[in-house]
Structure formats: C-alpha cells, structure tokens
Tab-separated table of C-alpha atoms and ligand atoms in Angstrom:
chain	number	residue	atom	x	y	z
A	1125	MET	CA	141.740	60.389	6.175
A	1126	LEU	CA	144.822	60.166	8.407
A	1127	ASN	CA	147.215	62.439	6.513
A	1128	TYR	CA	148.798	63.943	9.600
A	1129	LEU	CA	148.863	60.831	11.698
A	1130	SER	CA	150.607	58.965	8.898
A	1131	GLN	CA	153.492	61.419	9.223
A	1132	THR	CA	153.764	61.410	13.016
A	1133	ASP	CA	152.456	58.139	14.443
A	1134	SER	CA	152.360	55.256	12.025
A	1135	GLU	CA	151.559	52.762	14.793
A	1136	ILE	CA	148.289	54.411	15.817
A	1137	GLU	CA	147.507	55.149	12.159
A	1138	ALA	CA	147.871	51.445	11.373
A	1139	TRP	CA	145.605	50.349	14.226
A	1140	ILE	CA	142.923	52.845	13.233
A	1141	LYS	CA	143.071	51.520	9.683
A	1142	HIS	CA	142.764	47.957	10.954
A	1143	GLU	CA	139.724	48.953	12.988
A	1144	LEU	CA	138.165	50.707	9.974
A	1145	GLU	CA	138.567	47.522	7.938
A	1146	ARG	CA	137.113	45.441	10.777
A	1147	GLN	CA	134.069	47.719	10.930
A	1148	ARG	CA	133.730	47.673	7.151
A	1149	HIS	CA	133.952	43.925	6.662
A	1150	GLY	CA	131.972	42.667	9.638
A	1151	LEU	CA	128.343	42.692	10.689
A	1152	GLU	CA	128.234	44.958	13.752
A	1153	MET	CA	125.388	43.659	15.875
A	1154	ILE	CA	126.112	44.897	19.385
A	1155	PRO	CA	122.864	46.781	20.103
A	1156	SER	CA	124.565	49.712	21.834
A	1157	GLU	CA	126.910	50.456	18.914
A	1158	ASN	CA	126.361	52.478	15.768
A	1159	PHE	CA	128.144	54.346	12.960
A	1160	THR	CA	128.180	58.138	13.202
A	1161	SER	CA	128.131	60.365	10.157
A	1162	LEU	CA	131.358	61.860	8.849
A	1163	ALA	CA	129.991	65.287	9.831
A	1164	VAL	CA	129.726	64.136	13.454
A	1165	MET	CA	133.293	62.844	13.289
A	1166	GLU	CA	134.501	66.082	11.732
A	1167	ALA	CA	133.138	68.097	14.672
A	1168	LEU	CA	134.558	65.546	17.111
A	1169	GLY	CA	138.014	65.743	15.563
A	1170	SER	CA	138.068	69.536	15.511
A	1171	ILE	CA	140.064	72.282	17.223
A	1172	LEU	CA	137.300	72.557	19.833
A	1173	THR	CA	139.233	69.986	21.827
A	1174	ASN	CA	141.771	72.742	22.625
A	1175	LYS	CA	139.499	74.907	24.748
A	1176	TYR	CA	138.717	74.936	28.453
A	1177	SER	CA	135.271	76.237	29.377
A	1178	GLU	CA	134.388	75.232	32.919
A	1179	GLY	CA	130.962	76.582	33.775
A	1180	TYR	CA	127.989	77.207	31.521
A	1181	PRO	CA	127.285	79.620	28.634
A	1182	GLY	CA	127.604	83.197	29.896
A	1183	LYS	CA	129.106	82.005	33.206
A	1184	ARG	CA	132.548	80.561	32.472
A	1185	TYR	CA	135.679	80.504	34.570
A	1186	TYR	CA	137.935	81.058	31.535
A	1187	GLY	CA	138.092	83.763	28.898
A	1188	GLY	CA	137.761	83.239	25.173
A	1189	ASN	CA	134.527	81.267	25.316
A	1190	GLU	CA	132.313	83.422	23.104
A	1191	PHE	CA	132.108	80.811	20.343
A	1192	ILE	CA	132.009	77.825	22.693
A	1193	ASP	CA	129.001	79.481	24.354
A	1194	GLU	CA	127.234	79.641	20.977
A	1195	ILE	CA	127.954	75.957	20.371
A	1196	GLU	CA	126.744	74.815	23.776
A	1197	ASN	CA	123.627	77.004	23.604
A	1198	LEU	CA	122.790	75.629	20.155
A	1199	THR	CA	123.276	72.059	21.380
A	1200	ARG	CA	121.048	72.652	24.388
A	1201	GLU	CA	118.325	74.249	22.242
A	1202	ARG	CA	118.419	71.383	19.744
A	1203	ALA	CA	118.154	68.826	22.553
A	1204	LYS	CA	115.277	70.697	24.200
A	1205	LYS	CA	113.344	70.956	20.940
A	1206	LEU	CA	113.971	67.388	19.811
A	1207	PHE	CA	112.885	65.794	23.090
A	1208	GLY	CA	110.338	68.448	24.120
A	1209	VAL	CA	111.927	69.275	27.492
A	1210	GLU	CA	112.440	72.491	29.420
A	1211	HIS	CA	116.136	72.014	30.182
A	1212	ALA	CA	119.071	70.063	28.786
A	1213	ASN	CA	122.563	69.604	30.184
A	1214	VAL	CA	124.814	68.451	27.339
A	1215	GLN	CA	128.090	68.302	29.264
A	1216	PRO	CA	128.191	64.753	30.758
A	1217	TYR	CA	131.219	62.882	29.465
A	1218	SER	CA	129.170	59.699	29.059
A	1219	GLY	CA	126.238	57.744	30.481
A	1220	SER	CA	127.738	56.594	33.769
A	1221	PRO	CA	128.911	60.076	34.846
A	1222	ALA	CA	125.524	61.412	33.768
A	1223	ASN	CA	123.672	58.982	36.020
A	1224	GLN	CA	126.147	59.745	38.778
A	1225	ALA	CA	125.245	63.426	38.432
A	1226	VAL	CA	121.540	62.671	38.714
A	1227	TYR	CA	122.163	60.745	41.943
A	1228	PHE	CA	124.376	63.557	43.205
A	1229	ALA	CA	121.705	66.142	42.424
A	1230	LEU	CA	118.739	64.342	43.949
A	1231	LEU	CA	120.008	62.083	46.720
A	1232	ASN	CA	122.134	61.973	49.833
A	1233	PRO	CA	124.491	59.052	50.457
A	1234	GLY	CA	122.533	56.199	52.006
A	1235	ASP	CA	119.226	57.121	50.342
A	1236	THR	CA	117.279	54.279	48.783
A	1237	VAL	CA	117.237	53.817	44.989
A	1238	LEU	CA	115.203	51.241	43.099
A	1239	GLY	CA	116.551	50.134	39.728
A	1240	MET	CA	116.482	47.180	37.398
A	1241	GLU	CA	118.742	44.301	38.415
A	1242	LEU	CA	121.883	44.259	36.239
A	1243	ALA	CA	121.627	40.503	35.720
A	1244	GLN	CA	118.088	40.905	34.375
A	1245	GLY	CA	118.734	43.717	31.938
A	1246	GLY	CA	119.534	46.829	33.995
A	1247	HIS	CA	122.808	48.765	34.101
A	1248	LEU	CA	125.789	49.015	36.444
A	1249	THR	CA	124.714	52.507	37.501
A	1250	HIS	CA	121.180	51.398	38.378
A	1251	GLY	CA	122.322	50.043	41.747
A	1252	TYR	CA	124.812	47.243	41.068
A	1253	LYS	CA	126.564	46.322	44.313
A	1254	LEU	CA	130.111	46.983	43.023
A	1255	ASN	CA	129.188	50.275	41.324
A	1256	PHE	CA	129.102	53.684	43.068
A	1257	SER	CA	125.305	53.389	42.887
A	1258	GLY	CA	125.291	50.256	45.003
A	1259	LYS	CA	128.119	51.315	47.322
A	1260	TYR	CA	127.043	54.792	48.356
A	1261	TYR	CA	123.280	54.353	48.202
A	1262	LYS	CA	120.910	51.724	49.532
A	1263	ALA	CA	120.155	49.995	46.265
A	1264	VAL	CA	117.189	47.701	45.873
A	1265	SER	CA	116.214	46.115	42.597
A	1266	TYR	CA	113.370	44.811	40.531
A	1267	GLY	CA	113.637	42.220	37.804
A	1268	VAL	CA	111.466	40.632	35.175
A	1269	ASP	CA	108.784	38.011	35.706
A	1270	SER	CA	110.296	34.527	36.009
A	1271	LYS	CA	107.913	33.049	33.411
A	1272	THR	CA	107.193	35.803	30.879
A	1273	HIS	CA	110.479	37.705	31.341
A	1274	LEU	CA	108.428	40.898	31.075
A	1275	LEU	CA	108.460	43.767	33.560
A	1276	ASN	CA	105.738	43.096	36.105
A	1277	TYR	CA	104.587	46.534	37.227
A	1278	GLU	CA	102.525	45.206	40.140
A	1279	ALA	CA	105.586	43.392	41.491
A	1280	ILE	CA	107.687	46.553	41.057
A	1281	ARG	CA	105.015	48.527	42.890
A	1282	GLU	CA	105.099	46.115	45.810
A	1283	ILE	CA	108.897	46.472	46.125
A	1284	ALA	CA	108.534	50.253	45.970
A	1285	LEU	CA	105.830	50.276	48.672
A	1286	LYS	CA	108.036	48.150	50.923
A	1287	GLU	CA	111.374	49.919	50.308
A	1288	LYS	CA	110.141	53.508	49.823
A	1289	PRO	CA	112.915	54.585	47.418
A	1290	LYS	CA	113.670	58.259	46.908
A	1291	LEU	CA	114.635	57.527	43.292
A	1292	ILE	CA	113.231	54.950	40.884
A	1293	ILE	CA	115.174	54.244	37.709
A	1294	CYS	CA	113.517	52.818	34.639
A	1295	GLY	CA	115.431	51.900	31.521
A	1296	ALA	CA	117.463	48.886	30.487
A	1297	THR	CA	120.330	47.553	28.435
A	1298	ALA	CA	118.922	44.147	27.597
A	1299	TYR	CA	115.130	44.389	27.623
A	1300	PRO	CA	113.589	43.704	24.212
A	1301	ARG	CA	110.145	45.108	24.969
A	1302	THR	CA	108.464	48.497	25.328
A	1303	ILE	CA	108.828	50.179	28.713
A	1304	ASP	CA	105.635	51.570	30.254
A	1305	PHE	CA	106.822	54.911	31.621
A	1306	ALA	CA	103.304	55.870	32.766
A	1307	ALA	CA	103.177	52.780	34.984
A	1308	PHE	CA	106.528	53.752	36.535
A	1309	ARG	CA	105.218	57.287	37.173
A	1310	LYS	CA	102.204	55.921	39.021
A	1311	ILE	CA	104.465	53.839	41.253
A	1312	ALA	CA	106.824	56.774	41.835
A	1313	ASP	CA	103.915	59.028	42.774
A	1314	GLU	CA	102.566	56.498	45.245
A	1315	VAL	CA	105.865	56.441	47.164
A	1316	LYS	CA	106.874	60.049	46.436
A	1317	ALA	CA	109.984	59.070	44.520
A	1318	TYR	CA	111.802	60.845	41.741
A	1319	LEU	CA	111.641	58.975	38.435
A	1320	LEU	CA	114.773	58.796	36.280
A	1321	ALA	CA	114.271	57.355	32.801
A	1322	ASP	CA	117.550	56.101	31.370
A	1323	ILE	CA	116.726	55.972	27.662
A	1324	SER	CA	120.294	55.450	26.454
A	1325	HIS	CA	119.398	52.424	24.344
A	1326	ILE	CA	116.156	53.719	22.901
A	1327	SER	CA	116.480	57.507	22.524
A	1328	GLY	CA	116.734	57.236	18.730
A	1329	LEU	CA	113.633	55.055	18.670
A	1330	ILE	CA	111.772	57.608	20.789
A	1331	ILE	CA	112.707	60.404	18.363
A	1332	ALA	CA	111.543	58.201	15.490
A	1333	GLY	CA	108.219	57.623	17.253
A	1334	VAL	CA	108.619	53.843	17.539
A	1335	HIS	CA	108.900	53.817	21.334
A	1336	PRO	CA	106.813	56.010	23.677
A	1337	SER	CA	108.622	58.947	25.260
A	1338	PRO	CA	109.196	59.198	29.029
A	1339	VAL	CA	109.080	63.001	28.861
A	1340	PRO	CA	105.469	63.337	30.112
A	1341	TYR	CA	106.267	61.110	33.098
A	1342	ALA	CA	109.871	61.268	34.270
A	1343	ASP	CA	111.424	63.926	36.514
A	1344	VAL	CA	114.760	63.449	34.793
A	1345	VAL	CA	115.679	61.718	31.535
A	1346	MET	CA	119.217	60.578	30.749
A	1347	THR	CA	120.477	59.365	27.434
A	1348	THR	CA	123.819	58.536	25.977
A	1349	THR	CA	124.282	60.011	22.531
A	1350	HIS	CA	126.071	57.211	20.690
A	1351	LYS	CA	123.587	54.343	20.578
A	1352	THR	CA	120.371	54.533	18.526
A	1353	LEU	CA	120.777	58.339	18.538
A	1354	ARG	CA	123.865	57.793	16.325
A	1355	GLY	CA	125.987	60.626	17.686
A	1356	PRO	CA	129.438	60.698	19.260
A	1357	ARG	CA	130.103	59.044	22.612
A	1358	GLY	CA	128.579	61.314	25.241
A	1359	ALA	CA	125.404	61.880	27.208
A	1360	MET	CA	122.716	64.413	28.023
A	1361	ILE	CA	120.575	64.970	31.084
A	1362	LEU	CA	117.131	66.236	30.131
A	1363	VAL	CA	114.724	67.836	32.572
A	1364	PRO	CA	111.138	67.726	31.277
A	1365	LYS	CA	109.880	70.278	33.846
A	1366	VAL	CA	112.263	72.340	35.907
A	1367	ILE	CA	109.792	72.708	38.783
A	1368	ASP	CA	110.651	69.979	41.273
A	1369	ARG	CA	107.547	67.999	42.213
A	1370	TRP	CA	109.087	66.845	45.534
A	1371	HIS	CA	110.913	70.062	46.404
A	1372	GLU	CA	109.116	70.629	49.708
A	1373	ILE	CA	109.812	67.083	50.864
A	1374	TYR	CA	113.386	66.557	49.714
A	1375	HIS	CA	114.944	69.999	49.205
A	1376	PRO	CA	112.927	72.317	51.488
A	1377	THR	CA	115.790	74.735	52.143
A	1378	SER	CA	117.233	74.833	48.618
A	1379	LYS	CA	116.363	77.640	46.250
A	1380	ARG	CA	117.429	75.572	43.253
A	1381	ASN	CA	114.979	74.031	40.820
A	1382	LEU	CA	115.635	70.644	39.193
A	1383	ALA	CA	117.580	72.099	36.278
A	1384	GLU	CA	119.845	74.045	38.630
A	1385	LEU	CA	120.391	70.996	40.826
A	1386	ILE	CA	121.434	68.936	37.785
A	1387	ASP	CA	123.719	71.652	36.422
A	1388	ALA	CA	125.415	72.087	39.807
A	1389	ALA	CA	125.874	68.326	40.091
A	1390	ILE	CA	127.788	68.251	36.785
A	1391	ILE	CA	129.977	71.236	37.631
A	1392	PRO	CA	131.248	71.841	40.287
A	1393	GLY	CA	129.869	68.530	41.568
A	1394	LEU	CA	131.507	65.962	39.336
A	1395	GLN	CA	133.173	67.291	36.229
A	1396	GLY	CA	135.593	70.005	35.206
A	1397	GLY	CA	135.790	71.374	31.693
A	1398	PRO	CA	133.227	70.060	29.221
A	1399	HIS	CA	134.527	68.330	26.089
A	1400	ASN	CA	133.575	70.998	23.590
A	1401	HIS	CA	134.418	68.889	20.552
A	1402	GLN	CA	132.031	66.273	21.926
A	1403	THR	CA	129.327	68.898	22.551
A	1404	ALA	CA	129.587	70.160	18.962
A	1405	ALA	CA	129.416	66.620	17.614
A	1406	ILE	CA	126.295	65.994	19.724
A	1407	ALA	CA	124.778	69.140	18.177
A	1408	VAL	CA	125.447	67.771	14.687
A	1409	ALA	CA	123.862	64.437	15.606
A	1410	LEU	CA	120.813	66.187	17.083
A	1411	LYS	CA	120.335	68.127	13.841
A	1412	GLU	CA	120.508	64.860	11.906
A	1413	ALA	CA	118.072	63.235	14.337
A	1414	ALA	CA	115.520	65.972	13.678
A	1415	THR	CA	115.160	64.992	10.000
A	1416	VAL	CA	112.502	62.891	8.298
A	1417	GLU	CA	115.279	60.507	7.207
A	1418	PHE	CA	116.126	59.802	10.841
A	1419	LYS	CA	112.493	58.885	11.576
A	1420	THR	CA	112.599	56.426	8.698
A	1421	TYR	CA	115.904	55.108	10.054
A	1422	GLY	CA	114.444	54.502	13.521
A	1423	GLN	CA	111.415	52.747	12.069
A	1424	GLN	CA	113.685	50.547	9.972
A	1425	ILE	CA	115.751	49.564	13.042
A	1426	VAL	CA	112.630	48.027	14.585
A	1427	LYS	CA	111.439	46.394	11.345
A	1428	ASN	CA	114.883	44.846	10.952
A	1429	ALA	CA	114.948	43.582	14.538
A	1430	LYS	CA	111.505	42.017	14.152
A	1431	THR	CA	112.518	40.252	10.933
A	1432	LEU	CA	115.685	38.957	12.576
A	1433	ALA	CA	113.708	37.746	15.599
A	1434	GLU	CA	111.127	35.970	13.431
A	1435	THR	CA	113.875	34.280	11.406
A	1436	LEU	CA	115.655	33.030	14.526
A	1437	VAL	CA	112.417	31.746	16.058
A	1438	LYS	CA	111.601	29.890	12.823
A	1439	LYS	CA	115.038	28.288	13.023
A	1440	GLY	CA	114.212	26.973	16.487
A	1441	PHE	CA	116.004	29.502	18.722
A	1442	THR	CA	114.607	30.630	22.063
A	1443	LEU	CA	114.346	34.395	22.374
A	1444	ILE	CA	113.718	36.099	25.691
A	1445	THR	CA	110.061	37.246	25.523
A	1446	SER	CA	109.818	35.364	22.187
A	1447	GLY	CA	110.640	38.447	20.133
A	1448	THR	CA	111.239	42.169	20.242
A	1449	ASP	CA	109.523	45.559	20.170
A	1450	ASN	CA	112.717	47.533	19.814
A	1451	HIS	CA	116.262	47.317	18.469
A	1452	LEU	CA	117.530	44.316	20.422
A	1453	ILE	CA	117.150	40.597	20.747
A	1454	LEU	CA	118.310	38.358	23.570
A	1455	ILE	CA	118.867	34.737	22.567
A	1456	ASP	CA	118.742	32.118	25.312
A	1457	LEU	CA	121.177	29.421	24.192
A	1458	THR	CA	120.456	27.066	27.110
A	1459	THR	CA	118.988	24.400	24.828
A	1460	GLN	CA	121.533	24.918	22.033
A	1461	ASN	CA	124.511	23.151	23.547
A	1462	ILE	CA	126.669	26.277	23.291
A	1463	THR	CA	127.399	28.998	25.853
A	1464	GLY	CA	127.196	32.743	25.307
A	1465	GLN	CA	130.979	33.084	25.344
A	1466	GLN	CA	131.417	30.282	22.822
A	1467	ALA	CA	128.700	31.768	20.615
A	1468	GLN	CA	130.334	35.213	20.710
A	1469	VAL	CA	133.729	33.779	19.703
A	1470	LEU	CA	132.199	31.589	17.018
A	1471	LEU	CA	130.207	34.438	15.461
A	1472	ASP	CA	133.301	36.654	15.643
A	1473	SER	CA	135.139	34.038	13.598
A	1474	VAL	CA	132.713	34.532	10.701
A	1475	GLY	CA	132.669	38.341	10.986
A	1476	ILE	CA	129.576	38.871	13.127
A	1477	THR	CA	130.082	40.923	16.295
A	1478	VAL	CA	127.642	40.317	19.159
A	1479	ASN	CA	128.022	40.294	22.921
A	1480	LYS	CA	127.536	37.507	25.394
A	1481	ASN	CA	124.850	38.392	27.899
A	1482	LEU	CA	123.156	36.985	30.946
A	1483	VAL	CA	119.566	35.963	30.375
A	1484	PRO	CA	117.002	36.496	33.158
A	1485	TYR	CA	117.457	33.961	35.990
A	1486	ASP	CA	120.681	32.741	34.374
A	1487	THR	CA	122.468	29.987	36.270
A	1488	ARG	CA	125.774	30.708	34.514
A	1489	THR	CA	128.264	33.558	35.093
A	1490	PRO	CA	128.557	37.008	33.441
A	1491	LEU	CA	131.829	35.981	31.745
A	1492	ASP	CA	130.273	32.856	30.287
A	1493	PRO	CA	126.522	33.359	30.415
A	1494	SER	CA	123.700	31.521	28.666
A	1495	GLY	CA	122.808	34.211	26.182
A	1496	ILE	CA	123.893	36.583	23.469
A	1497	ARG	CA	122.539	40.062	22.782
A	1498	LEU	CA	122.031	41.237	19.200
A	1499	GLY	CA	120.892	44.547	17.774
A	1500	THR	CA	120.116	46.198	14.475
A	1501	PRO	CA	121.035	49.933	14.819
A	1502	ALA	CA	124.458	49.701	13.155
A	1503	LEU	CA	123.395	47.432	10.294
A	1504	THR	CA	120.396	49.674	9.672
A	1505	SER	CA	122.765	52.670	9.439
A	1506	ARG	CA	124.568	50.791	6.646
A	1507	GLY	CA	121.264	50.424	4.782
A	1508	PHE	CA	120.226	46.872	5.697
A	1509	ARG	CA	116.544	46.106	5.220
A	1510	GLU	CA	114.216	43.219	6.097
A	1511	GLU	CA	115.379	41.017	3.199
A	1512	ASP	CA	118.982	41.376	4.389
A	1513	MET	CA	118.073	40.625	8.009
A	1514	LEU	CA	116.475	37.400	6.888
A	1515	ILE	CA	119.845	36.355	5.470
A	1516	VAL	CA	121.650	37.568	8.611
A	1517	GLY	CA	119.288	35.469	10.744
A	1518	GLU	CA	119.904	32.412	8.588
A	1519	ILE	CA	123.682	32.860	8.822
A	1520	ILE	CA	123.564	33.206	12.627
A	1521	ALA	CA	121.296	30.167	12.949
A	1522	ALA	CA	123.495	28.030	10.668
A	1523	VAL	CA	126.690	29.000	12.523
A	1524	LEU	CA	125.318	28.482	16.028
A	1525	SER	CA	123.778	25.130	15.068
A	1526	ASN	CA	126.959	23.840	13.387
A	1527	PRO	CA	129.899	25.170	15.396
A	1528	GLN	CA	132.325	22.491	14.113
A	1529	ASN	CA	131.247	22.453	10.470
A	1530	GLU	CA	134.018	24.212	8.506
A	1531	THR	CA	132.000	24.176	5.265
A	1532	ILE	CA	129.103	26.019	6.914
A	1533	LEU	CA	131.474	28.463	8.619
A	1534	ALA	CA	133.171	29.201	5.275
A	1535	GLN	CA	129.772	29.733	3.625
A	1536	ALA	CA	128.851	32.106	6.463
A	1537	ARG	CA	132.026	34.150	5.911
A	1538	GLN	CA	131.210	34.375	2.201
A	1539	LYS	CA	127.653	35.544	2.890
A	1540	VAL	CA	128.899	38.155	5.378
A	1541	LYS	CA	131.240	39.407	2.644
A	1542	GLU	CA	128.388	39.631	0.132
A	1543	LEU	CA	126.290	41.657	2.581
A	1544	THR	CA	129.088	44.032	3.580
A	1545	ASP	CA	130.035	44.511	-0.096
A	1546	LYS	CA	126.391	45.350	-0.827
A	1547	TYR	CA	126.412	48.148	1.785
A	1548	PRO	CA	129.904	49.715	1.854
A	1549	LEU	CA	130.780	51.524	5.073
A	1550	TYR	CA	132.472	54.930	4.886
A	1551	PRO	CA	133.415	54.588	1.194
A	1552	GLU	CA	134.701	58.201	1.354
A	1553	LEU	CA	137.524	57.192	3.696
A	1554	ASN	CA	140.719	55.737	2.316
B	2125	DSN	N1	127.640	49.461	27.580
B	2125	DSN	C1	126.257	49.738	27.288
B	2125	DSN	C2	125.596	48.620	26.589
B	2125	DSN	O1	126.280	47.933	25.857
B	2125	DSN	O2	124.413	48.422	26.742
B	2125	DSN	C3	125.527	50.174	28.482
B	2125	DSN	O3	126.249	51.197	29.078
C-alpha cells in the first residue's frame, strides 16, 4: 500500500500504518465519519493533484485542462442526477468553505441569518458567535424545545417573524430526528428568506430514501461528501432551481441567477484552484451512491442506529428524544455519574471511538459536556447488522456503568476484538 512512502518517508509511513490499525481494530462510532472505498482513495491519491484549473469547465485560466474538464463535468452531472437538482458546484474544499460561499453569494455583511444554535445541535457555520457566520452577519438562532428536545417549528416561525432573516439555515450535526424541510420552506416564504439546507450529515440517508429530501423546498442545498455519503473529504453546493425566487428583492440589479451567484462566490470569491483529485474521488463516490447496494447501505445505517438506541434505552440510558430516526444517537449522561469527556476517554480505552457532545440546555461546558454522540455509518460500512449493534450497545452500557471495573473493561476489549475480527476493514491493504 505504501511502497513509495516506505522508501522516502518512513516516519509518515509508520504513522499511517498505526492509523490503519487503529481504524481496523476499533469500533468507529463518530457519526460524521465513514470508510471510503479503495476506488475513492485511488482517485484521491492520483496524479490529478498536480494540476491547476482555476475557473470552471470550458472557462479555465490555465491550459492543459481538457481532461480535468471532463472529470469536473462528469462529477457535476452525477451530482445533479443523484440529487435531482439543476446545478451542482463540486469545487468547495469542505463544508465550512461551502457554507461560507453560500453566505457570500446571497448576503451582504450585516444581513440577518437564522440558524440552529451550535449548543443545541447546529454547526459553527450556522451563526456561531466566534465563527465568520456570527462575526460578519447578524446571527440569530433557534434551538430545540426544552421538554421534547424536538424542533418546534412554531417557535422557529416566531423568531423568523421577529428577526426577518434574509437566510434561514436548516440542518444539524447532533439532531437525531427527521427534519421537516417543508415546514422550514413555509417559514422562509413568510419572511421572504432564502432557505439553505445543510444536509452534510444525512445526504447518504436522503439518497437511500430513509430521510426526506430538501430539494423540493430549499433554495440551496449544501452537503459534505465524506459522512453518510461515504466519499472523500469535500463538499458540494447544489441548486435545486437556478431561478432565484427573491431576485427582485435581493439582487435587482444583478443579471446572475442562483447558480451563477454560487459559482462566482466559490471562484473568484473564496477559492483558487479546485482540488481535482478530490473532485474525481467525489465522482467515484457519487457513482457508488447511485447503486442499489448504497440504498441498502443507507437503510441499514438507520436500522442499526435504531437497534443501538433501543438497546441503550433498555439498559437504562437517557437518549435525547428517546431514540433516533437517522444515523445518530445523543446520550445524556447527566444521571450516569460520568461526564461526556470521561465517557469518551473510557470508551476509547476499550476501542470504541465516540465524541463528547453538549446536550440541549446543557449546564456543562463544550470541553466536558454532559453527553456523547454516537453514529452507525462507519460500522455499517464494515457490514455490521442489527444483531451486532445489540452487542455494541451492551458493551457501551457495561463500560459506562462500570468505569472502574477492570474485568468488565477487559471483557469489553475482547468483545470489540471479536466484532472487528468478524468484519475486517480494508483486508486488501497490507
Ligand atoms: N465536524 C462535523 C461533525 O462531526 O458533525 C461537522 O462539521
């Protein structure tokens, strides 16, 4: 696998091998992580990284782009077909720059944006005060209901009516339930706001048909490509309809439609040369995502998450919203006598990787919050099914309930080994 690196840089070779073994022998349960195919990695590690191609297919600032143009066009067409949209920009380096580009395309500094509060499941780029989105725009936020921890669309509507945002962002990083994109559209229409759906976490589930699509409702859709979509790190900005519904109000003098505004925001607005190796790898992932097998994969992610949630509830754990509709679970450890940070370290010690996470209305801090966030996309890529998730749930419950019990921790390590031996990861790599 690392034939050349082994001859030139044994230090980096060694660390990559360590990381491969860590991925192989642990249970990867961070909901935003996944394992790409070797074909995706082959495109990502290709000679395409050598080429500059600022601009877009047919309109580049450098020569020698005839094959890069074919690759980018193919990627765009695959994205358009898979998500059913009129335009796709496949150049964003990752999710945060992609959201930045959407802001840059649609807003002026100081305009009001309404997004989900980071501490209640949103994202840094949805208006967090220390992020560009909270510094250069007037960011207001909505959260979840204090009792049910569900999105309360009437409450969101009231905030929108009061604040009159120009952009509403829906989408989350720690919300275990289905998002009602139609309800967001209604609110956006009432206040004449653009609607951005950030589907980074759930785009693979949408393709698999296990979460509704925002395409009929949103003005712009953004997704990263490396989460449930199982591609390389990267992002895409999708424009369902290029005709701008608020053009006369917000861009009366511009001749550009929504697709052109987005493209101009990426380059020359924010980025230089696209990462062509990344674009090609996204194309490979999109082809994989268009298969029947990928649909089955997405369905299995949700089945696995539901089984895990049920197991944890049976073992007495408190889950935010009592369960899940998607790929992730948020455990509230408040009554468990262990913090999120302690739980993360403890689970790491038996080979289970999760991330500490604030729970809604948390009284603790982001670096040592009351919760942990778990997900099933990566384990499902390995082949895990419901019967395996039941065991995973039992291991997690036993470990978190007995943090000092060395016998139970040793048993947990053994069970993790049995599960990872059952589903070898990247057996082709040496
Ligand atoms: N870092 C991602 C996540 O873990 O959800 C969001 O960008």
